[in-house]
């Protein structure tokens, strides 16, 4: 688009912004930290692992901290997005693609070939990168590291270091600071430390991140997981009950009061990484109509799949005999169908008007789930679902959705599809919360009368690909199931037009005939149409 | 089915076209010499700053126009024959219409400065201005310094743009304080300090005398009138206001003043010819508004109203209470109702001013000193709710009422520090003795 005559013959267009010497030093420090890990990856056996691990992690964090301080504290408080579309890394340039490939490759190795990272198989000790993390895991829970521990540490480090950067970037905005502090806290405490300590206290407990709720935590009702909980005594049972309460009680109440943002941008780990390390890529999400169409089909398909898969999993290990356990297959399948029917009928009854055309799609989705479940129940032999073993279905879900979609594509493609492509296109939890948010939440983004100048900063920075401007320039409240309430549209608006609000359900959806500013007799206008 | 020709694809023309399509089946053609598709010119600055790309400034995707049967024509209208209802384009083409709407907007003012047409001298209004700036100021090696002439909203935006690429900026402002023809002195002075905090070389009470050229016809330096100082620079931004862009109508028989003369129904002296947006001039000013208002939202409103008229529901243009907003580097500004500068204040208008100690937030409330009626409010660094002030202005609330109910109008994001108590405290202290 640029008509610039490029005197410098540079390939970048226009000229990328330079970085100063302090930032160069910061980059060097960070890269040295990464280099130590790279050496470990290539099987360098460091003589003093605790020292080198500390050195590596400290350099990475220190580099990011120093770089961010130089980037933001040297300027006045306020929105500083200068050059995001010029920088190679944040505009799908060469660096962006390289980063995308590196991340994706890392995820593939992590999920499918952990032995390449040095995971000891058949009781052999760890080597390489994973061995480098052994001392830390020994310190926390007295066992050697696994690839998931390595990943957990790196994930947490990324959220903490880039969270700090984000807090500096938005230091004029308390909402952004608190929200980021919250995801940093939940990642460090709930996702990382507490599960380790739980293991120390009771090593029969399966890994359980308390804030990870089904269906995001798709393995919570797997046989091994449930057995793990049940064999761990009262505390395990309590955790299992807490898991169920989170789904059916806590989540709907919080979403009613605050919108799905209480989870997606204050608590969730996937959201946490997207908001902190992924922040430089938020503008890359597509706002085109076709992207929105793909999004709606994809995310709901994943939801249907995850519901059916979970039900099939539980179903397959339940017995037929009442004497065994009160929850038999018949009771269970009736409960599920009953619950889905109640939700579906209630929605149609109370919200038909609001849903409009979506009601039809919802009906199709419901019918598909029920049909699948019934077919499963009546044709299914002991543990077969559509002649596929439900265990196979479960592992297919784990592989394609849990691993490839959420990890490999969701995070690996940050520099290509934007930082929340998993949340936007694939997360079944986001679909459920979004359904609740759209139908019965006090949350909405309001627009300020006639002040919008259609500049498009809001849409540009929406990581969920919502065309915020389309609503703002019409003066309409934004009530979208995909909105995660990150609040950046409001922050970047140069006219103060957008505000995240929790208010009464009344007047939540407000299609306006004429924007504020024009003194038109509205009744006259409507009557004369 | 009539053919409605709209010259200009800015916010006015496009809003008009969209609303005509909502209400009728007329044939619509939008003619523009600037760009193929509508974009939001308020966002031009963000393209240069790298916040957005040009395609992000287009509020509608390119398929939108065909789907809604709004014809787009790239071309420059050079002449209008209102007798034969024909438009003549610069490439020799002609176009006939049943109804014509002039929505050509404005162009930057030039006051006959020597050198004002040199290469490297530009305004910041059109897409072409931005392309120009990208050519002459791609970085701080090609452009070692830029001078901006004119102390208004576009001037400060241009200063911010250039600063974002670390290009040193000298900002020549004719007034003795920034934008003090509009802002009361307390606010204007706060913005002066804010500009200087951004390392912009702000020169107040300074006029441009001349722009000097190098041997290639490009800007070399500017001379300051008061001191005769020569400032070497490669780019000069002329941002001393805008004028309606209507030269091509000179011989058309359409009555012109500074802009296209229109009545309250946005009709010109010629039947079936209308004008909206920046280029329309009211015979009589509406309330305290100026006859020509080069504001984004008034253009939008005129488009909405004229669409009604053209679709058979003849409607008067009735802008409601004045409001506006802007951003001065990092400080957001909103105004509701009328707060006049020290220079333009009537004798009954008095101000209550509060400024936060951090020097980035302040408010000024204007009221009638005799009746204590609330007249308007300016806020800096605090967002306010349009609906609430619109209601209070309609209901003629008193100053006292507004000050006590200020929290109702707050529109800041959640968890922001609130200053209403501090403001109320200052207000009570000041008015206790009155």
CSV table of N, CA, C and O in Angstrom, one decimal, chain A residues 409-480:
chain,number,residue,atom,x,y,z
A,409,UNK,N,-1.1,-25.4,17.2
A,409,UNK,CA,-1.7,-24.3,16.4
A,409,UNK,C,-2.0,-23.1,17.3
A,409,UNK,O,-1.6,-22.0,17.0
A,410,UNK,N,-2.6,-23.3,18.4
A,410,UNK,CA,-3.1,-22.2,19.3
A,410,UNK,C,-2.0,-21.3,19.7
A,410,UNK,O,-2.1,-20.1,19.6
A,411,UNK,N,-0.9,-21.9,20.1
A,411,UNK,CA,0.2,-21.1,20.6
A,411,UNK,C,1.3,-20.9,19.6
A,411,UNK,O,1.8,-19.8,19.4
A,412,UNK,N,1.6,-22.0,18.8
A,412,UNK,CA,2.7,-21.9,17.8
A,412,UNK,C,2.3,-20.9,16.7
A,412,UNK,O,3.2,-20.3,16.2
A,413,UNK,N,1.0,-20.7,16.5
A,413,UNK,CA,0.6,-19.8,15.4
A,413,UNK,C,0.4,-18.4,15.9
A,413,UNK,O,-0.2,-17.6,15.2
A,414,UNK,N,0.7,-18.1,17.1
A,414,UNK,CA,0.6,-16.7,17.6
A,414,UNK,C,1.0,-15.7,16.6
A,414,UNK,O,0.3,-14.7,16.3
A,415,UNK,N,2.2,-15.8,16.0
A,415,UNK,CA,2.7,-14.8,15.1
A,415,UNK,C,2.0,-14.8,13.7
A,415,UNK,O,2.3,-13.9,12.9
A,416,UNK,N,1.2,-15.8,13.5
A,416,UNK,CA,0.5,-15.9,12.2
A,416,UNK,C,-1.0,-15.5,12.3
A,416,UNK,O,-1.5,-14.7,11.6
A,417,UNK,N,-1.7,-16.1,13.3
A,417,UNK,CA,-3.1,-16.0,13.4
A,417,UNK,C,-3.6,-15.1,14.5
A,417,UNK,O,-4.7,-14.9,14.8
A,418,UNK,N,-2.6,-14.5,15.3
A,418,UNK,CA,-3.0,-13.7,16.4
A,418,UNK,C,-2.9,-14.5,17.7
A,418,UNK,O,-2.9,-15.8,17.6
A,419,UNK,N,-3.0,-13.9,18.8
A,419,UNK,CA,-2.6,-14.5,20.1
A,419,UNK,C,-3.8,-15.3,20.7
A,419,UNK,O,-3.6,-16.1,21.6
A,420,UNK,N,-5.0,-15.2,20.2
A,420,UNK,CA,-6.0,-16.0,20.8
A,420,UNK,C,-6.7,-16.9,19.8
A,420,UNK,O,-7.9,-17.1,19.8
A,421,UNK,N,-6.0,-17.5,18.9
A,421,UNK,CA,-6.6,-18.3,17.8
A,421,UNK,C,-7.2,-19.5,18.4
A,421,UNK,O,-8.3,-20.0,18.0
A,422,UNK,N,-6.6,-20.1,19.5
A,422,UNK,CA,-7.2,-21.2,20.2
A,422,UNK,C,-8.5,-20.8,20.9
A,422,UNK,O,-9.5,-21.4,20.7
A,423,UNK,N,-8.4,-19.7,21.6
A,423,UNK,CA,-9.6,-19.3,22.4
A,423,UNK,C,-10.7,-18.9,21.4
A,423,UNK,O,-11.9,-19.1,21.7
A,424,UNK,N,-10.3,-18.4,20.3
A,424,UNK,CA,-11.4,-17.9,19.3
A,424,UNK,C,-12.0,-19.1,18.5
A,424,UNK,O,-13.2,-19.1,18.3
A,425,UNK,N,-11.1,-20.0,18.0
A,425,UNK,CA,-11.6,-21.0,17.1
A,425,UNK,C,-11.9,-22.4,17.7
A,425,UNK,O,-12.6,-23.2,17.2
A,426,UNK,N,-11.2,-22.6,18.9
A,426,UNK,CA,-11.2,-24.0,19.3
A,426,UNK,C,-11.7,-24.3,20.8
A,426,UNK,O,-12.1,-25.4,21.1
A,427,UNK,N,-11.6,-23.3,21.7
A,427,UNK,CA,-11.8,-23.7,23.1
A,427,UNK,C,-13.2,-24.0,23.4
A,427,UNK,O,-14.1,-23.1,23.3
A,428,UNK,N,-13.6,-25.2,23.8
A,428,UNK,CA,-14.9,-25.5,24.1
A,428,UNK,C,-15.4,-24.8,25.4
A,428,UNK,O,-16.6,-24.5,25.5
A,429,UNK,N,-14.5,-24.5,26.3
A,429,UNK,CA,-14.8,-23.8,27.5
A,429,UNK,C,-15.3,-22.4,27.1
A,429,UNK,O,-16.3,-21.8,27.6
A,430,UNK,N,-14.6,-21.7,26.2
A,430,UNK,CA,-14.9,-20.4,25.7
A,430,UNK,C,-16.3,-20.4,25.0
A,430,UNK,O,-17.1,-19.5,25.2
A,431,UNK,N,-16.6,-21.6,24.4
A,431,UNK,CA,-17.9,-21.7,23.7
A,431,UNK,C,-19.0,-21.7,24.8
A,431,UNK,O,-20.0,-21.1,24.6
A,432,UNK,N,-18.8,-22.5,25.8
A,432,UNK,CA,-19.8,-22.6,26.9
A,432,UNK,C,-20.0,-21.3,27.6
A,432,UNK,O,-21.1,-20.8,27.8
A,433,UNK,N,-18.9,-20.7,28.0
A,433,UNK,CA,-18.9,-19.4,28.7
A,433,UNK,C,-19.5,-18.3,27.8
A,433,UNK,O,-20.3,-17.5,28.2
A,434,UNK,N,-19.2,-18.4,26.5
A,434,UNK,CA,-19.7,-17.4,25.6
A,434,UNK,C,-21.2,-17.5,25.4
A,434,UNK,O,-22.0,-16.5,25.4
A,435,UNK,N,-21.7,-18.8,25.4
A,435,UNK,CA,-23.1,-19.1,25.4
A,435,UNK,C,-23.8,-18.4,26.6
A,435,UNK,O,-24.8,-17.7,26.5
A,436,UNK,N,-23.2,-18.6,27.7
A,436,UNK,CA,-23.8,-18.0,29.0
A,436,UNK,C,-23.7,-16.5,28.9
A,436,UNK,O,-24.7,-15.8,29.2
A,437,UNK,N,-22.6,-16.0,28.4
A,437,UNK,CA,-22.4,-14.5,28.4
A,437,UNK,C,-23.4,-13.9,27.4
A,437,UNK,O,-24.0,-12.8,27.7
A,438,UNK,N,-23.6,-14.5,26.3
A,438,UNK,CA,-24.5,-14.0,25.3
A,438,UNK,C,-26.0,-13.9,25.8
A,438,UNK,O,-26.7,-13.0,25.6
A,439,UNK,N,-26.3,-15.0,26.6
A,439,UNK,CA,-27.7,-15.1,27.0
A,439,UNK,C,-28.0,-14.5,28.3
A,439,UNK,O,-29.1,-13.8,28.5
A,440,UNK,N,-27.2,-14.6,29.3
A,440,UNK,CA,-27.6,-14.1,30.6
A,440,UNK,C,-26.5,-13.5,31.4
A,440,UNK,O,-26.1,-14.0,32.4
A,441,UNK,N,-25.9,-12.5,30.9
A,441,UNK,CA,-24.8,-11.9,31.6
A,441,UNK,C,-25.1,-10.4,31.7
A,441,UNK,O,-25.6,-9.8,30.9
A,442,UNK,N,-24.6,-9.8,32.9
A,442,UNK,CA,-24.7,-8.4,33.0
A,442,UNK,C,-23.7,-7.6,32.2
A,442,UNK,O,-23.7,-6.4,32.2
A,443,UNK,N,-22.7,-8.4,31.7
A,443,UNK,CA,-21.6,-7.7,31.0
A,443,UNK,C,-21.9,-7.3,29.6
A,443,UNK,O,-22.6,-8.0,28.9
A,444,UNK,N,-21.4,-6.1,29.2
A,444,UNK,CA,-21.5,-5.6,27.9
A,444,UNK,C,-20.4,-4.5,27.7
A,444,UNK,O,-19.9,-4.0,28.7
A,445,UNK,N,-20.1,-4.2,26.5
A,445,UNK,CA,-19.2,-3.1,26.3
A,445,UNK,C,-20.1,-2.0,25.7
A,445,UNK,O,-20.8,-2.1,24.7
A,446,UNK,N,-20.2,-0.9,26.5
A,446,UNK,CA,-21.0,0.2,26.0
A,446,UNK,C,-20.3,1.2,25.2
A,446,UNK,O,-19.1,1.3,25.3
A,447,UNK,N,-21.0,1.9,24.3
A,447,UNK,CA,-20.3,2.9,23.5
A,447,UNK,C,-20.9,4.3,23.9
A,447,UNK,O,-22.0,4.4,24.3
A,448,UNK,N,-20.0,5.3,23.7
A,448,UNK,CA,-20.3,6.6,24.3
A,448,UNK,C,-21.0,7.5,23.3
A,448,UNK,O,-20.4,8.3,22.6
A,449,UNK,N,-22.3,7.4,23.3
A,449,UNK,CA,-23.1,8.4,22.5
A,449,UNK,C,-22.6,8.5,21.0
A,449,UNK,O,-22.5,7.4,20.4
A,450,UNK,N,-22.4,9.7,20.6
A,450,UNK,CA,-22.0,9.9,19.2
A,450,UNK,C,-20.5,10.2,19.0
A,450,UNK,O,-20.1,10.7,18.0
A,451,UNK,N,-19.7,9.8,20.0
A,451,UNK,CA,-18.3,10.3,19.9
A,451,UNK,C,-17.4,9.4,19.0
A,451,UNK,O,-16.3,9.8,18.7
A,452,UNK,N,-17.9,8.3,18.5
A,452,UNK,CA,-17.0,7.4,17.7
A,452,UNK,C,-16.6,8.1,16.4
A,452,UNK,O,-17.5,8.6,15.7
A,453,UNK,N,-15.3,8.0,16.0
A,453,UNK,CA,-14.9,8.6,14.8
A,453,UNK,C,-14.4,7.5,13.8
A,453,UNK,O,-13.7,7.7,12.8
A,454,UNK,N,-14.9,6.2,14.1
A,454,UNK,CA,-14.6,5.1,13.2
A,454,UNK,C,-13.1,4.9,12.8
A,454,UNK,O,-12.8,4.4,11.7
A,455,UNK,N,-12.2,5.2,13.7
A,455,UNK,CA,-10.8,5.2,13.4
A,455,UNK,C,-10.4,3.7,13.2
A,455,UNK,O,-9.5,3.4,12.5
A,456,UNK,N,-11.0,2.8,14.0
A,456,UNK,CA,-10.6,1.4,13.8
A,456,UNK,C,-9.6,0.9,14.8
A,456,UNK,O,-9.2,-0.3,14.7
A,457,UNK,N,-9.1,1.7,15.7
A,457,UNK,CA,-8.1,1.2,16.7
A,457,UNK,C,-8.7,0.0,17.5
A,457,UNK,O,-7.9,-0.9,17.8
A,458,UNK,N,-9.9,0.1,17.8
A,458,UNK,CA,-10.6,-0.9,18.6
A,458,UNK,C,-10.6,-2.3,17.9
A,458,UNK,O,-10.1,-3.3,18.4
A,459,UNK,N,-11.1,-2.2,16.7
A,459,UNK,CA,-11.1,-3.5,15.9
A,459,UNK,C,-9.7,-4.0,15.7
A,459,UNK,O,-9.5,-5.2,15.8
A,460,UNK,N,-8.8,-3.2,15.3
A,460,UNK,CA,-7.4,-3.6,15.1
A,460,UNK,C,-6.8,-4.3,16.2
A,460,UNK,O,-6.2,-5.3,16.1
A,461,UNK,N,-7.1,-3.9,17.5
A,461,UNK,CA,-6.5,-4.5,18.6
A,461,UNK,C,-7.3,-5.6,19.2
A,461,UNK,O,-6.9,-6.2,20.2
A,462,UNK,N,-8.5,-5.9,18.6
A,462,UNK,CA,-9.3,-7.0,19.2
A,462,UNK,C,-8.7,-8.4,18.9
A,462,UNK,O,-8.6,-8.8,17.7
A,463,UNK,N,-8.2,-9.1,19.9
A,463,UNK,CA,-7.6,-10.4,19.7
A,463,UNK,C,-8.6,-11.4,19.3
A,463,UNK,O,-8.2,-12.5,18.7
A,464,UNK,N,-9.9,-11.2,19.6
A,464,UNK,CA,-10.9,-12.2,19.2
A,464,UNK,C,-11.5,-11.9,17.9
A,464,UNK,O,-12.5,-12.6,17.5
A,465,UNK,N,-10.9,-11.0,17.1
A,465,UNK,CA,-11.4,-10.7,15.8
A,465,UNK,C,-12.8,-10.1,15.7
A,465,UNK,O,-13.4,-10.2,14.6
A,466,UNK,N,-13.2,-9.5,16.8
A,466,UNK,CA,-14.5,-8.8,16.7
A,466,UNK,C,-14.4,-7.5,16.0
A,466,UNK,O,-13.4,-6.7,16.3
A,467,UNK,N,-15.3,-7.1,15.1
A,467,UNK,CA,-15.2,-5.8,14.5
A,467,UNK,C,-15.9,-4.8,15.4
A,467,UNK,O,-17.0,-4.4,15.2
A,468,UNK,N,-15.2,-4.4,16.4
A,468,UNK,CA,-15.7,-3.5,17.5
A,468,UNK,C,-16.2,-2.2,16.9
A,468,UNK,O,-17.3,-1.7,17.2
A,469,UNK,N,-15.5,-1.7,15.9
A,469,UNK,CA,-15.9,-0.5,15.3
A,469,UNK,C,-17.3,-0.5,14.7
A,469,UNK,O,-18.0,0.5,14.7
A,470,UNK,N,-17.6,-1.7,14.1
A,470,UNK,CA,-18.9,-1.8,13.5
A,470,UNK,C,-20.0,-1.5,14.4
A,470,UNK,O,-21.1,-0.9,14.1
A,471,UNK,N,-19.8,-1.9,15.7
A,471,UNK,CA,-20.8,-1.6,16.7
A,471,UNK,C,-20.7,-0.1,17.2
A,471,UNK,O,-21.7,0.6,17.4
A,472,UNK,N,-19.5,0.3,17.5
A,472,UNK,CA,-19.2,1.6,18.1
A,472,UNK,C,-19.7,2.7,17.2
A,472,UNK,O,-20.3,3.7,17.7
A,473,UNK,N,-19.5,2.6,15.9
A,473,UNK,CA,-20.0,3.7,15.1
A,473,UNK,C,-21.5,3.7,14.9
A,473,UNK,O,-22.0,4.7,14.4
A,474,UNK,N,-22.2,2.6,15.3
A,474,UNK,CA,-23.6,2.7,15.3
A,474,UNK,C,-24.1,3.0,16.7
A,474,UNK,O,-25.3,3.1,16.9
A,475,UNK,N,-23.2,3.2,17.7
A,475,UNK,CA,-23.6,3.5,19.0
A,475,UNK,C,-24.3,2.3,19.7
A,475,UNK,O,-25.0,2.4,20.7
A,476,UNK,N,-24.0,1.1,19.3
A,476,UNK,CA,-24.6,-0.1,19.8
A,476,UNK,C,-23.7,-0.7,20.9
A,476,UNK,O,-22.5,-0.8,20.8
A,477,UNK,N,-24.3,-1.3,21.9
A,477,UNK,CA,-23.6,-2.0,22.9
A,477,UNK,C,-23.0,-3.3,22.3
A,477,UNK,O,-23.6,-3.8,21.3
A,478,UNK,N,-21.9,-3.7,22.8
A,478,UNK,CA,-21.3,-4.9,22.2
A,478,UNK,C,-21.6,-6.1,23.1
A,478,UNK,O,-21.1,-6.2,24.2
A,479,UNK,N,-22.4,-7.0,22.6
A,479,UNK,CA,-22.8,-8.2,23.4
A,479,UNK,C,-22.4,-9.4,22.5
A,479,UNK,O,-23.2,-9.8,21.7
A,480,UNK,N,-21.2,-9.8,22.6
A,480,UNK,CA,-20.8,-10.9,21.8
A,480,UNK,C,-20.3,-12.1,22.6
A,480,UNK,O,-19.7,-11.9,23.6
